[in-house]
Amino acid sequence: MRINRKFTVRFAKLALLGLALATVQRFYAQNLTEVSGQIKEAVNEDPKRSEPPTAVWLTPLRPGRAPVPAGSHGFTLLQKDKRFTPHLLIIPVGSVVHFPNRDPFFHNVFSLFDGRRFDLGLYEAGSSKDVTFNREGVSYVFCNIHSEMSAVIIALATPFYTQPNLDGRFRIRDVPADDYMLHVWVEGEDQAVLDSLKRKVHISGTHLDLGSIILPKRPQVPNSHENKYGQSYDNPEPAAY
């Protein structure tokens, strides 16, 4: 029986490629690290008080060393009882966020900040609108009718992120061994303080404990903001109810 030489060579190449891919997968599976730590205040006057909304993420210092996170359609920022839920939403760049209105009245969701500027206009109870977050950044989200409503959406170009629990502890799992920049975002914190919390991190082994990351003081979250026209909420649109 004659064997087709071209077929044999092609089969051998595919086999070698499959073996190489399997080797890479085994290498990464054996070299993944769990990174942990805790965000703390320098002086905590009330130990029972939970930490402010916080995000922690790692970005590779060498381009192309981490998988690019795939966007998703599975994120929702719910409007119910004149509140956004969740208050803080962390998503991969390219994701679509749904904004359903579950209140029995109109809402007008908007954001005029760096992550993704948008204005969804008035929409009624039971309806929903979507926004695609196609670049990195922090978006502060409000309702143009109800000043008490606020939320934050952080879009990231790295898959290595997490939100600490109520006592500030965090874990980022399955991080490949490499050099990274650690980023911390805390609602209400000055940008200069956030920049000072950045640090280079070399990750290897199965677990890395970063210890305590200290906030110099508890940030003050602004309790007021302007509407989408840059005006006070004292005179809302008469037809907005």
mmCIF file of C-alpha atoms in Angstrom:
data_model
loop_
_atom_site.group_PDB
_atom_site.id
_atom_site.type_symbol
_atom_site.label_atom_id
_atom_site.label_comp_id
_atom_site.label_asym_id
_atom_site.label_seq_id
_atom_site.Cartn_x
_atom_site.Cartn_y
_atom_site.Cartn_z
ATOM 1 C CA MET A 1 0.000 0.000 0.000
ATOM 2 C CA ARG A 2 1.445 3.360 -1.058
ATOM 3 C CA ILE A 3 1.376 6.204 1.473
ATOM 4 C CA ASN A 4 0.777 9.735 0.259
ATOM 5 C CA ARG A 5 3.936 11.609 1.281
ATOM 6 C CA LYS A 6 2.251 15.037 1.275
ATOM 7 C CA PHE A 7 -0.516 13.720 3.521
ATOM 8 C CA THR A 8 2.061 12.205 5.889
ATOM 9 C CA VAL A 9 4.027 15.464 6.154
ATOM 10 C CA ARG A 10 0.857 17.478 6.694
ATOM 11 C CA PHE A 11 -0.318 15.058 9.387
ATOM 12 C CA ALA A 12 3.065 15.230 11.121
ATOM 13 C CA LYS A 13 2.964 19.042 11.154
ATOM 14 C CA LEU A 14 -0.528 19.050 12.645
ATOM 15 C CA ALA A 15 0.545 16.544 15.277
ATOM 16 C CA LEU A 16 3.555 18.664 16.224
ATOM 17 C CA LEU A 17 1.363 21.780 16.415
ATOM 18 C CA GLY A 18 -1.107 19.968 18.671
ATOM 19 C CA LEU A 19 1.740 18.768 20.880
ATOM 20 C CA ALA A 20 3.146 22.307 21.108
ATOM 21 C CA LEU A 21 -0.247 23.752 22.064
ATOM 22 C CA ALA A 22 -0.754 21.055 24.678
ATOM 23 C CA THR A 23 2.710 21.801 26.095
ATOM 24 C CA VAL A 24 1.930 25.521 26.335
ATOM 25 C CA GLN A 25 -1.381 24.769 28.041
ATOM 26 C CA ARG A 26 0.322 22.470 30.554
ATOM 27 C CA PHE A 27 3.003 25.097 31.169
ATOM 28 C CA TYR A 28 0.454 27.813 31.972
ATOM 29 C CA ALA A 29 -1.640 25.418 34.040
ATOM 30 C CA GLN A 30 1.439 24.605 36.126
ATOM 31 C CA ASN A 31 2.552 28.241 36.404
ATOM 32 C CA LEU A 32 -0.615 30.016 37.507
ATOM 33 C CA THR A 33 -0.597 32.050 40.681
ATOM 34 C CA GLU A 34 -3.255 33.175 43.124
ATOM 35 C CA VAL A 35 -2.543 36.764 44.180
ATOM 36 C CA SER A 36 -4.051 38.009 47.432
ATOM 37 C CA GLY A 37 -3.889 41.036 49.716
ATOM 38 C CA GLN A 38 -5.952 43.458 51.749
ATOM 39 C CA ILE A 39 -6.857 47.121 51.345
ATOM 40 C CA LYS A 40 -6.687 48.923 54.698
ATOM 41 C CA GLU A 41 -7.028 52.431 56.046
ATOM 42 C CA ALA A 42 -4.056 53.872 57.914
ATOM 43 C CA VAL A 43 -6.430 54.829 60.743
ATOM 44 C CA ASN A 44 -9.756 53.024 60.990
ATOM 45 C CA GLU A 45 -11.910 54.868 63.480
ATOM 46 C CA ASP A 46 -14.749 52.350 63.118
ATOM 47 C CA PRO A 47 -13.591 48.715 62.665
ATOM 48 C CA LYS A 48 -17.186 47.616 61.914
ATOM 49 C CA ARG A 49 -17.443 49.994 58.969
ATOM 50 C CA SER A 50 -16.945 48.318 55.594
ATOM 51 C CA GLU A 51 -14.359 49.507 53.098
ATOM 52 C CA PRO A 52 -15.493 51.842 50.278
ATOM 53 C CA PRO A 53 -16.149 50.361 46.798
ATOM 54 C CA THR A 54 -12.779 49.223 45.495
ATOM 55 C CA ALA A 55 -11.277 47.545 42.425
ATOM 56 C CA VAL A 56 -7.888 45.837 42.114
ATOM 57 C CA TRP A 57 -6.277 44.680 38.867
ATOM 58 C CA LEU A 58 -2.983 43.599 37.318
ATOM 59 C CA THR A 59 -1.648 44.674 33.916
ATOM 60 C CA PRO A 60 1.344 42.865 32.334
ATOM 61 C CA LEU A 61 4.440 45.026 31.933
ATOM 62 C CA ARG A 62 5.324 43.216 28.722
ATOM 63 C CA PRO A 63 2.743 43.685 25.942
ATOM 64 C CA GLY A 64 1.090 40.556 24.663
ATOM 65 C CA ARG A 65 1.897 38.488 27.723
ATOM 66 C CA ALA A 66 -1.702 38.231 28.924
ATOM 67 C CA PRO A 67 -4.787 37.093 27.027
ATOM 68 C CA VAL A 68 -6.982 39.922 25.829
ATOM 69 C CA PRO A 69 -10.279 39.683 27.731
ATOM 70 C CA ALA A 70 -13.263 38.968 25.544
ATOM 71 C CA GLY A 71 -16.179 41.340 25.731
ATOM 72 C CA SER A 72 -19.429 39.977 27.088
ATOM 73 C CA HIS A 73 -23.144 40.685 26.799
ATOM 74 C CA GLY A 74 -23.837 39.356 30.282
ATOM 75 C CA PHE A 75 -23.532 42.508 32.420
ATOM 76 C CA THR A 76 -26.487 44.347 33.924
ATOM 77 C CA LEU A 77 -26.843 47.561 35.936
ATOM 78 C CA LEU A 78 -30.343 47.368 37.351
ATOM 79 C CA GLN A 79 -32.483 50.403 38.196
ATOM 80 C CA LYS A 80 -34.810 49.559 41.077
ATOM 81 C CA ASP A 81 -36.094 51.575 44.075
ATOM 82 C CA LYS A 82 -34.208 54.614 42.769
ATOM 83 C CA ARG A 83 -30.916 52.744 43.055
ATOM 84 C CA PHE A 84 -28.384 51.187 40.685
ATOM 85 C CA THR A 85 -27.452 47.581 41.471
ATOM 86 C CA PRO A 86 -24.619 46.774 41.710
ATOM 87 C CA HIS A 87 -23.066 50.087 42.699
ATOM 88 C CA LEU A 88 -19.669 49.055 41.281
ATOM 89 C CA LEU A 89 -19.415 46.983 38.105
ATOM 90 C CA ILE A 90 -16.056 45.806 36.685
ATOM 91 C CA ILE A 91 -16.117 44.594 33.071
ATOM 92 C CA PRO A 92 -13.739 43.666 30.225
ATOM 93 C CA VAL A 93 -13.343 46.230 27.454
ATOM 94 C CA GLY A 94 -15.788 45.531 24.640
ATOM 95 C CA SER A 95 -18.567 44.403 26.956
ATOM 96 C CA VAL A 96 -22.210 45.367 26.610
ATOM 97 C CA VAL A 97 -24.006 46.540 29.761
ATOM 98 C CA HIS A 98 -27.790 46.372 29.984
ATOM 99 C CA PHE A 99 -29.643 49.109 31.882
ATOM 100 C CA PRO A 100 -33.151 47.761 32.648
ATOM 101 C CA ASN A 101 -35.669 50.046 34.360
ATOM 102 C CA ARG A 102 -37.550 48.078 37.024
ATOM 103 C CA ASP A 103 -39.089 51.134 38.692
ATOM 104 C CA PRO A 104 -42.684 52.220 37.958
ATOM 105 C CA PHE A 105 -41.491 55.548 36.564
ATOM 106 C CA PHE A 106 -39.059 57.042 34.050
ATOM 107 C CA HIS A 107 -35.271 57.113 34.356
ATOM 108 C CA ASN A 108 -32.615 58.916 32.314
ATOM 109 C CA VAL A 109 -29.234 57.200 32.733
ATOM 110 C CA PHE A 110 -26.171 59.190 31.689
ATOM 111 C CA SER A 111 -22.406 59.421 32.111
ATOM 112 C CA LEU A 112 -20.168 62.295 31.095
ATOM 113 C CA PHE A 113 -16.872 60.857 32.277
ATOM 114 C CA ASP A 114 -13.737 59.351 30.759
ATOM 115 C CA GLY A 115 -14.593 55.660 30.455
ATOM 116 C CA ARG A 116 -17.641 55.910 28.197
ATOM 117 C CA ARG A 117 -19.770 59.043 27.669
ATOM 118 C CA PHE A 118 -23.435 58.354 26.985
ATOM 119 C CA ASP A 119 -26.969 59.635 27.537
ATOM 120 C CA LEU A 120 -29.759 57.068 27.279
ATOM 121 C CA GLY A 121 -32.548 59.631 27.422
ATOM 122 C CA LEU A 122 -35.902 59.073 29.107
ATOM 123 C CA TYR A 123 -37.212 55.528 29.099
ATOM 124 C CA GLU A 124 -40.182 54.013 30.834
ATOM 125 C CA ALA A 125 -40.756 51.244 33.358
ATOM 126 C CA GLY A 126 -40.142 47.746 32.044
ATOM 127 C CA SER A 127 -37.845 48.842 29.216
ATOM 128 C CA SER A 128 -34.075 48.515 28.903
ATOM 129 C CA LYS A 129 -31.211 50.113 26.989
ATOM 130 C CA ASP A 130 -27.663 48.947 26.257
ATOM 131 C CA VAL A 131 -24.227 50.557 26.122
ATOM 132 C CA THR A 132 -21.010 49.053 24.712
ATOM 133 C CA PHE A 133 -17.888 50.002 26.669
ATOM 134 C CA ASN A 134 -15.241 49.916 23.964
ATOM 135 C CA ARG A 135 -12.323 51.568 25.762
ATOM 136 C CA GLU A 136 -10.663 51.464 29.163
ATOM 137 C CA GLY A 137 -11.705 53.870 31.859
ATOM 138 C CA VAL A 138 -13.904 54.692 34.823
ATOM 139 C CA SER A 139 -17.482 55.761 34.109
ATOM 140 C CA TYR A 140 -19.511 57.482 36.809
ATOM 141 C CA VAL A 141 -23.164 56.774 36.070
ATOM 142 C CA PHE A 142 -26.134 58.861 37.237
ATOM 143 C CA CYS A 143 -29.818 59.429 36.589
ATOM 144 C CA ASN A 144 -30.761 62.857 35.279
ATOM 145 C CA ILE A 145 -34.054 62.731 37.207
ATOM 146 C CA HIS A 146 -33.110 61.218 40.565
ATOM 147 C CA SER A 147 -29.976 62.777 42.042
ATOM 148 C CA GLU A 148 -29.593 60.033 44.676
ATOM 149 C CA MET A 149 -28.834 57.418 42.011
ATOM 150 C CA SER A 150 -25.171 56.754 41.232
ATOM 151 C CA ALA A 151 -22.963 53.868 40.134
ATOM 152 C CA VAL A 152 -19.463 53.232 38.773
ATOM 153 C CA ILE A 153 -18.451 51.065 35.810
ATOM 154 C CA ILE A 154 -14.764 50.242 35.288
ATOM 155 C CA ALA A 155 -13.797 48.807 31.884
ATOM 156 C CA LEU A 156 -10.417 47.032 31.828
ATOM 157 C CA ALA A 157 -8.167 45.579 29.115
ATOM 158 C CA THR A 158 -6.870 42.831 31.429
ATOM 159 C CA PRO A 159 -8.575 39.650 32.652
ATOM 160 C CA PHE A 160 -6.832 39.850 36.028
ATOM 161 C CA TYR A 161 -9.131 41.917 38.228
ATOM 162 C CA THR A 162 -11.326 41.594 41.273
ATOM 163 C CA GLN A 163 -13.420 43.512 43.784
ATOM 164 C CA PRO A 164 -12.332 43.153 47.432
ATOM 165 C CA ASN A 165 -14.857 41.963 49.983
ATOM 166 C CA LEU A 166 -16.263 44.134 52.783
ATOM 167 C CA ASP A 167 -13.113 43.931 54.916
ATOM 168 C CA GLY A 168 -10.838 44.797 51.978
ATOM 169 C CA ARG A 169 -9.463 41.315 51.293
ATOM 170 C CA PHE A 170 -9.043 40.291 47.658
ATOM 171 C CA ARG A 171 -7.900 37.373 45.500
ATOM 172 C CA ILE A 172 -6.993 37.308 41.808
ATOM 173 C CA ARG A 173 -6.761 33.728 40.576
ATOM 174 C CA ASP A 174 -4.991 32.036 37.648
ATOM 175 C CA VAL A 175 -2.385 34.734 36.983
ATOM 176 C CA PRO A 176 0.533 33.523 34.791
ATOM 177 C CA ALA A 177 4.031 34.038 36.168
ATOM 178 C CA ASP A 178 5.389 37.360 34.901
ATOM 179 C CA ASP A 179 5.930 41.007 35.841
ATOM 180 C CA TYR A 180 2.832 43.163 36.390
ATOM 181 C CA MET A 181 1.698 46.587 37.516
ATOM 182 C CA LEU A 182 -0.764 46.491 40.388
ATOM 183 C CA HIS A 183 -3.571 49.072 40.224
ATOM 184 C CA VAL A 184 -6.023 50.050 42.953
ATOM 185 C CA TRP A 185 -9.130 52.175 42.514
ATOM 186 C CA VAL A 186 -11.123 53.382 45.525
ATOM 187 C CA GLU A 187 -14.281 55.443 45.126
ATOM 188 C CA GLY A 188 -13.771 59.032 46.228
ATOM 189 C CA GLU A 189 -9.985 58.728 46.472
ATOM 190 C CA ASP A 190 -7.741 61.408 44.948
ATOM 191 C CA GLN A 191 -5.966 60.376 41.747
ATOM 192 C CA ALA A 192 -2.605 61.281 43.304
ATOM 193 C CA VAL A 193 -3.238 58.762 46.084
ATOM 194 C CA LEU A 194 -4.326 56.085 43.602
ATOM 195 C CA ASP A 195 -1.160 56.689 41.574
ATOM 196 C CA SER A 196 0.924 56.280 44.740
ATOM 197 C CA LEU A 197 -0.665 52.859 45.359
ATOM 198 C CA LYS A 198 0.584 51.480 42.025
ATOM 199 C CA ARG A 199 3.446 49.038 42.339
ATOM 200 C CA LYS A 200 5.416 46.630 40.192
ATOM 201 C CA VAL A 201 4.831 43.014 41.144
ATOM 202 C CA HIS A 202 6.797 39.923 40.117
ATOM 203 C CA ILE A 203 4.482 36.930 40.159
ATOM 204 C CA SER A 204 5.659 33.331 40.426
ATOM 205 C CA GLY A 205 4.845 30.191 42.356
ATOM 206 C CA THR A 206 1.354 29.071 43.292
ATOM 207 C CA HIS A 207 0.477 31.894 45.692
ATOM 208 C CA LEU A 208 1.616 35.471 46.274
ATOM 209 C CA ASP A 209 0.433 37.471 49.282
ATOM 210 C CA LEU A 210 0.865 41.207 48.715
ATOM 211 C CA GLY A 211 0.089 41.934 52.352
ATOM 212 C CA SER A 212 -1.667 45.155 53.328
ATOM 213 C CA ILE A 213 -2.135 48.041 50.903
ATOM 214 C CA ILE A 214 -2.599 51.107 53.071
ATOM 215 C CA LEU A 215 -4.897 54.024 52.258
ATOM 216 C CA PRO A 216 -3.603 57.183 53.971
ATOM 217 C CA LYS A 217 -7.131 58.157 54.990
ATOM 218 C CA ARG A 218 -10.727 57.186 54.285
ATOM 219 C CA PRO A 219 -11.798 58.816 50.998
ATOM 220 C CA GLN A 220 -14.746 61.169 50.978
ATOM 221 C CA VAL A 221 -17.309 60.103 48.393
ATOM 222 C CA PRO A 222 -19.049 63.203 46.968
ATOM 223 C CA ASN A 223 -22.694 63.257 48.013
ATOM 224 C CA SER A 224 -23.801 65.661 45.296
ATOM 225 C CA HIS A 225 -23.289 66.096 41.564
ATOM 226 C CA GLU A 226 -24.684 68.050 38.650
ATOM 227 C CA ASN A 227 -27.163 66.798 36.093
ATOM 228 C CA LYS A 228 -26.282 66.061 32.463
ATOM 229 C CA TYR A 229 -26.602 69.752 31.604
ATOM 230 C CA GLY A 230 -24.045 70.722 34.243
ATOM 231 C CA GLN A 231 -26.764 72.252 36.408
ATOM 232 C CA SER A 232 -28.145 71.691 39.885
ATOM 233 C CA TYR A 233 -30.938 69.174 40.451
ATOM 234 C CA ASP A 234 -32.975 71.920 42.164
ATOM 235 C CA ASN A 235 -34.904 72.487 38.932
ATOM 236 C CA PRO A 236 -35.411 69.110 37.243
ATOM 237 C CA GLU A 237 -37.102 68.752 33.896
ATOM 238 C CA PRO A 238 -40.857 69.111 34.479
ATOM 239 C CA ALA A 239 -41.748 66.213 32.164
ATOM 240 C CA ALA A 240 -39.212 63.821 33.666
ATOM 241 C CA TYR A 241 -41.545 62.195 36.178
#
